[in-house]
Coordinates of C-alpha atoms and ligand atoms in Angstrom, one line a residue:
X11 CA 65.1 18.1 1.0
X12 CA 68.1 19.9 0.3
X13 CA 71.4 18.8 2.0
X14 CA 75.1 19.8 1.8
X15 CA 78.2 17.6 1.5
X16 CA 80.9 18.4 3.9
X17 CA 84.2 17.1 4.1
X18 CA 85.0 16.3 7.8
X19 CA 88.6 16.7 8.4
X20 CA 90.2 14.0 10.7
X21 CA 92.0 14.8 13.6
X22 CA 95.7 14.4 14.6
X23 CA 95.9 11.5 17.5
X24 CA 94.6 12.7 21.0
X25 CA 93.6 15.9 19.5
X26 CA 89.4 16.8 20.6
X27 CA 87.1 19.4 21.4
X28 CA 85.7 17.9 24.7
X29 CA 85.9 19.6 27.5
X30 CA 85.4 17.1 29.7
X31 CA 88.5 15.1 31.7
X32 CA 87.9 12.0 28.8
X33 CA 90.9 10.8 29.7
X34 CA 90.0 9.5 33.5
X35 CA 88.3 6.3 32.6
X36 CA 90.4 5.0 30.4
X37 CA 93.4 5.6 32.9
X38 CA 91.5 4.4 35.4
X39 CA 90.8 0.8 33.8
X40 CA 94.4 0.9 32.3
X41 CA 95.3 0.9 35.9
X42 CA 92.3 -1.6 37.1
X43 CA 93.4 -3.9 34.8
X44 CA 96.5 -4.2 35.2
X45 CA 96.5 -4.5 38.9
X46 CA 95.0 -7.5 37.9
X47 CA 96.6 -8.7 35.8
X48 CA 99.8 -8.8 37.6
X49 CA 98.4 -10.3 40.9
X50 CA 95.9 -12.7 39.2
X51 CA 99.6 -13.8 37.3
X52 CA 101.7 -13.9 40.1
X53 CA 98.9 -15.9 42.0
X54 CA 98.5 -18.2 39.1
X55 CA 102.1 -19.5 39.5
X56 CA 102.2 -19.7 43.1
X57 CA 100.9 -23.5 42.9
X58 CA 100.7 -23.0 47.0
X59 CA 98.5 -21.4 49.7
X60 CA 95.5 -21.8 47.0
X61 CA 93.2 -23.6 50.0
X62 CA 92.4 -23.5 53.7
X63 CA 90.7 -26.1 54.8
X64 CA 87.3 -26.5 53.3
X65 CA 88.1 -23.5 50.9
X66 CA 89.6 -23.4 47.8
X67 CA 90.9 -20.5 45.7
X68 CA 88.6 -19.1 42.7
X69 CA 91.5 -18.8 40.6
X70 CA 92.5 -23.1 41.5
X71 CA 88.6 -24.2 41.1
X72 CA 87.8 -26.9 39.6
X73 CA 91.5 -28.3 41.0
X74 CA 92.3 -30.6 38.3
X75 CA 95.3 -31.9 39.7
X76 CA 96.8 -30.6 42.7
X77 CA 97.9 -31.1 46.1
X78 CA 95.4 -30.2 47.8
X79 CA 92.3 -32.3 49.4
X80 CA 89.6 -30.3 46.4
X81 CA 91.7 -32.2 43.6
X82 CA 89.8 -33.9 41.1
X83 CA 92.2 -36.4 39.8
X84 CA 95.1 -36.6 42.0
X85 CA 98.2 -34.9 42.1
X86 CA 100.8 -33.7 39.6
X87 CA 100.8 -35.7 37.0
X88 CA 103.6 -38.1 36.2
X89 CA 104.0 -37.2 32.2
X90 CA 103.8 -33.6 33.7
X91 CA 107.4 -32.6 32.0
X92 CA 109.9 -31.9 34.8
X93 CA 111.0 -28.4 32.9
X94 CA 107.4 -26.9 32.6
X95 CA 106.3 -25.1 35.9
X96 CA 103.5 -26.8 37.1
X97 CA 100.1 -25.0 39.2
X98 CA 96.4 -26.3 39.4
X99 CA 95.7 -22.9 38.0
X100 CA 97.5 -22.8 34.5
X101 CA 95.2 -25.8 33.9
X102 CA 92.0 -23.8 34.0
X103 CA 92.6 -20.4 34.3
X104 CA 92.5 -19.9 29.9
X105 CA 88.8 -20.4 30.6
X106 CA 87.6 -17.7 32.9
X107 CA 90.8 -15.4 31.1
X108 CA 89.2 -15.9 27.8
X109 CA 85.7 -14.9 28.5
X110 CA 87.2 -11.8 30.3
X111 CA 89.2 -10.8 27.5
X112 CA 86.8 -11.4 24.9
X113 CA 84.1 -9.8 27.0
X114 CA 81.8 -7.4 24.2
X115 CA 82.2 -4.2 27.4
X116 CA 85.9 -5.3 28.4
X117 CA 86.9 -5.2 24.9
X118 CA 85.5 -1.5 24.4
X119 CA 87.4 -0.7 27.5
X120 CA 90.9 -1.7 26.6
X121 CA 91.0 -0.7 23.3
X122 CA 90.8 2.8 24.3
X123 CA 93.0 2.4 27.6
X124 CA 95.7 0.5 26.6
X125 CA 96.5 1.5 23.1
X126 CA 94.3 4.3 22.2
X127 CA 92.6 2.7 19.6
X128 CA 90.0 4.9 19.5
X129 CA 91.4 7.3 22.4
X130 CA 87.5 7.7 23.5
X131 CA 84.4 9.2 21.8
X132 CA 85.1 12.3 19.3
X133 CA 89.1 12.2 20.0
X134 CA 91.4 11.8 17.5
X135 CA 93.0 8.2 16.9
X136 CA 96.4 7.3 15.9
X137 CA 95.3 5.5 12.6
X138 CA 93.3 6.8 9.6
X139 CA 91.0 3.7 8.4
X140 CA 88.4 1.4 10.9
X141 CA 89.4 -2.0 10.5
X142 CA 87.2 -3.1 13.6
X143 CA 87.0 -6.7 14.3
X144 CA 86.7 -7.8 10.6
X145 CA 90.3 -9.3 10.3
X146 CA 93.1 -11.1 12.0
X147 CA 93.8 -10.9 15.0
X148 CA 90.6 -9.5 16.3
X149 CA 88.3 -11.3 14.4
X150 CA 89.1 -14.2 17.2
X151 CA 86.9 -12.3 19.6
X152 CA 84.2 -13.9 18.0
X153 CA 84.8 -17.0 20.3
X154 CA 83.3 -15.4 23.0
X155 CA 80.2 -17.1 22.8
X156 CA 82.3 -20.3 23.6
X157 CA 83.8 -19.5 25.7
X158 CA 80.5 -18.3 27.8
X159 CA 79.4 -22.0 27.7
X160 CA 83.0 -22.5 29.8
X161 CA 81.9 -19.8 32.1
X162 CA 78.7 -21.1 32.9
X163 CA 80.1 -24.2 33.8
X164 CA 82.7 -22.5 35.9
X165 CA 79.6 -21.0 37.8
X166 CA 78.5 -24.3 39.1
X167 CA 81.9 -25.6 40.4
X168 CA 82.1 -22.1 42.4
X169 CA 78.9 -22.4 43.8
X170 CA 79.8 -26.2 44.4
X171 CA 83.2 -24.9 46.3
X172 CA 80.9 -23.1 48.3
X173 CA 78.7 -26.2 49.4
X174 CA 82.0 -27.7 50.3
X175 CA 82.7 -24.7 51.9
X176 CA 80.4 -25.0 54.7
X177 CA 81.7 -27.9 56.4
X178 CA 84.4 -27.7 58.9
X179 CA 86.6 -30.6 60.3
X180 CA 87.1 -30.2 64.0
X181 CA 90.4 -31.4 65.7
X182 CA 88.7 -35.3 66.0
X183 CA 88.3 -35.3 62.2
X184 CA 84.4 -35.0 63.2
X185 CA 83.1 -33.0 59.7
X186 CA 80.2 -30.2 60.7
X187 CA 78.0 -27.7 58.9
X188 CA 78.8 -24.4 59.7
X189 CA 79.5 -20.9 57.9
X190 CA 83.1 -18.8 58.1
X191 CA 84.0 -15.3 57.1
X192 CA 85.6 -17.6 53.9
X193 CA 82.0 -19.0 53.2
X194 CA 80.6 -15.7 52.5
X195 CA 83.6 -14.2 50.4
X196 CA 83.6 -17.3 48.8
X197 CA 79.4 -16.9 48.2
X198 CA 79.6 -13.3 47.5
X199 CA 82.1 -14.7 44.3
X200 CA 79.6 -16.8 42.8
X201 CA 76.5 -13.8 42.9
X202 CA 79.4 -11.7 41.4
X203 CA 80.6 -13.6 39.0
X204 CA 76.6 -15.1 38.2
X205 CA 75.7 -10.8 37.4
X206 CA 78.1 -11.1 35.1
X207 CA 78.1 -14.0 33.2
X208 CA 74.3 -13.9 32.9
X209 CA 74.4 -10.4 31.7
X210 CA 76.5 -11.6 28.9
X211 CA 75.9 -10.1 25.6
X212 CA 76.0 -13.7 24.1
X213 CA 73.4 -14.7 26.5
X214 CA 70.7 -12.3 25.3
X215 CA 71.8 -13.6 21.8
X216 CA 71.2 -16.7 22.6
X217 CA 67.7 -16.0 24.2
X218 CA 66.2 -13.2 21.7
X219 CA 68.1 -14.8 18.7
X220 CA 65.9 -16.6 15.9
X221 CA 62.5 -15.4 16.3
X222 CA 61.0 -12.2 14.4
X223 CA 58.7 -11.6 17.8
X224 CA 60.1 -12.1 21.4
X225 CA 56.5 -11.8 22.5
X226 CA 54.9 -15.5 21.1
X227 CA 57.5 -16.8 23.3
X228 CA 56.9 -15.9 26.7
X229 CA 59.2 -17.7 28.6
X230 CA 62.0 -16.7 26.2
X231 CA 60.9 -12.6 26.7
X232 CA 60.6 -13.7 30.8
X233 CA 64.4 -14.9 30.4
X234 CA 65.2 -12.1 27.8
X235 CA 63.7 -9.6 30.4
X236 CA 65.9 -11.2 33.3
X237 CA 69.1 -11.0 30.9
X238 CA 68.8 -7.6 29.9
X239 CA 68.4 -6.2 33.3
X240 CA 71.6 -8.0 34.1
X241 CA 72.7 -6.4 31.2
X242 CA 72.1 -2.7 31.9
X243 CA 74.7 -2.9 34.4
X244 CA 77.5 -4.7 32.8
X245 CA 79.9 -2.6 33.3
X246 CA 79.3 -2.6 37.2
X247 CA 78.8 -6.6 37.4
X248 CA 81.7 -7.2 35.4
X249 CA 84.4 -4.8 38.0
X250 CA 82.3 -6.3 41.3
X251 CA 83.2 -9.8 40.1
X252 CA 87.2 -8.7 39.0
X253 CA 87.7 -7.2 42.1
X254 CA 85.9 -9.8 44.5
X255 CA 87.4 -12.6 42.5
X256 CA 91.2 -11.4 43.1
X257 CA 90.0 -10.7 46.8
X258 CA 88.7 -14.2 47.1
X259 CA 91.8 -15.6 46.2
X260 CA 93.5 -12.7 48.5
X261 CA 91.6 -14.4 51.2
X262 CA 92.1 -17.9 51.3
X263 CA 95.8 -17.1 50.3
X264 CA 95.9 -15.1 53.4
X265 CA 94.3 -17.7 55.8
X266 CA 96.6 -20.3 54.6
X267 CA 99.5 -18.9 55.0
X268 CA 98.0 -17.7 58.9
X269 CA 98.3 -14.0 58.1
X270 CA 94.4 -13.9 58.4
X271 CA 92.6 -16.1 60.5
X272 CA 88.9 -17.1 59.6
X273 CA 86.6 -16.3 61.9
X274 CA 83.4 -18.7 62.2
X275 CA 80.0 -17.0 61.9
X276 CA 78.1 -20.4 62.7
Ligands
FES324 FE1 80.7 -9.3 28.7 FE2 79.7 -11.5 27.5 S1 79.6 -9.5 26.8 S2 80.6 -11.3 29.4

């Protein structure tokens, strides 16, 4: 077979031969993300209006130590120092950050939208040599795995703050089952936030990993089967659950402070 060595010449930054609007998507998460970013943030610090009644904040859950009546252990802590800004949410939101951040699709994402590194498929990027992921500081995104374990765990004390989520006090501090507008933002969270995580890269990893034939384990190809369909649709599972998860806290922030009122479905 004969073949022929060519010399392809690399492109200045930015520079390509696509015709297509490649730029859209990467604004478009620049600007996602960052709307995020900066109210997830500013909501993180609030320390206030994080519950309403039986509902409690994504962003606050598990409530470590707090104020509220969902705390774990109390509030503030005494050997809390009085200089450092203190919110339920600084204590757990690294967690649910990290997995984000590390995420295999969120990564691709923001490399391109926020510094261009590549700009997108076949456009010129600002540096000559692919380092990838091989070195400091990127080489860190290899925690991801861990911090999956974290965001499984996180799953159950959502769904559990939905449990909690279905019972009301009345004014005679009688305690009832019923279901508010707040239950089902707070439910729709947790199915979100469950496509996601269980559509984790890691995940399928974990399930396909070690064995030369997925098909002598059954159970394990059931579960890899599961995964992968999760998986197909990362992208989409992983915007649902950023949006609804900002809007959940949007909600209860809203109710508490009586902007909103909840409206009882049952
Ligand atoms: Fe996206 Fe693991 S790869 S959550």
């Amino acid at each position: 077979m004969s073949y022929a060595d060519v010399s392809l010449k690399q492109r200045p930054f930015g520079q390509t031969t696509r015709p297509d609007a490649w730029w859209a998507q990467p604004l478009l998460v620049l600007a996602g993300l960052s709307a995020f970013i900066v109210y997830s943030t500013w909501a993180a610090f609030q320390g206030e209006h994080y519950y309403d009644g039986p509902y409690l904040s994504p962003f606050y859950s598990p409530e470590l130590f707090g104020d509220s009546p969902h705390n774990w252990f109390g509030p503030r802590p005494a050997w809390w120092p009085a200089w450092l800004v203190f919110s339920p949410a600084l204590l757990i939101l690294w967690a649910p950050g990290g997995f984000r951040l590390t995420c295999y699709y969120y990564r691709g994402a923001y490399y391109k939208s926020f510094w261009a590194d590549p700009p997108s498929c076949a456009v010129g990027e600002p540096r000559k040599h692919y380092r990838g992921e091989n070195s400091f500081p990127l080489i860190m995104q290899n925690v991801h795995r861990y911090f999956f374990y974290l965001a499984v765990l996180f799953l159950f004390f959502l769904a559990h703050d939905v449990w909690k989520a279905m019972w009301f006090n009345n004014t005679a501090g009688e305690t009832s089952f019923g279901i508010g507008v707040g239950t089902v933002v707070l439910a729709l969270n947790v199915v979100f936030l469950g496509g996601y995580t269980l559509g984790c890269h890691s995940l399928r990893h974990l399930i396909g990993g070690f064995l030369d034939q997925l098909s002598r384990a059954p159970a394990r190809q059931k579960a890899y089967g599961c995964v992968s369909c999760l998986n197909r649709r990362h992208m989409l599972w992983a915007w649902m659950s950023l949006f609804w998860v900002g809007f959940s806290d949007l909600y209860v922030r809203l109710c508490s402070m009586g902007i909103w009122k909840d409206l009882r479905i049952l």
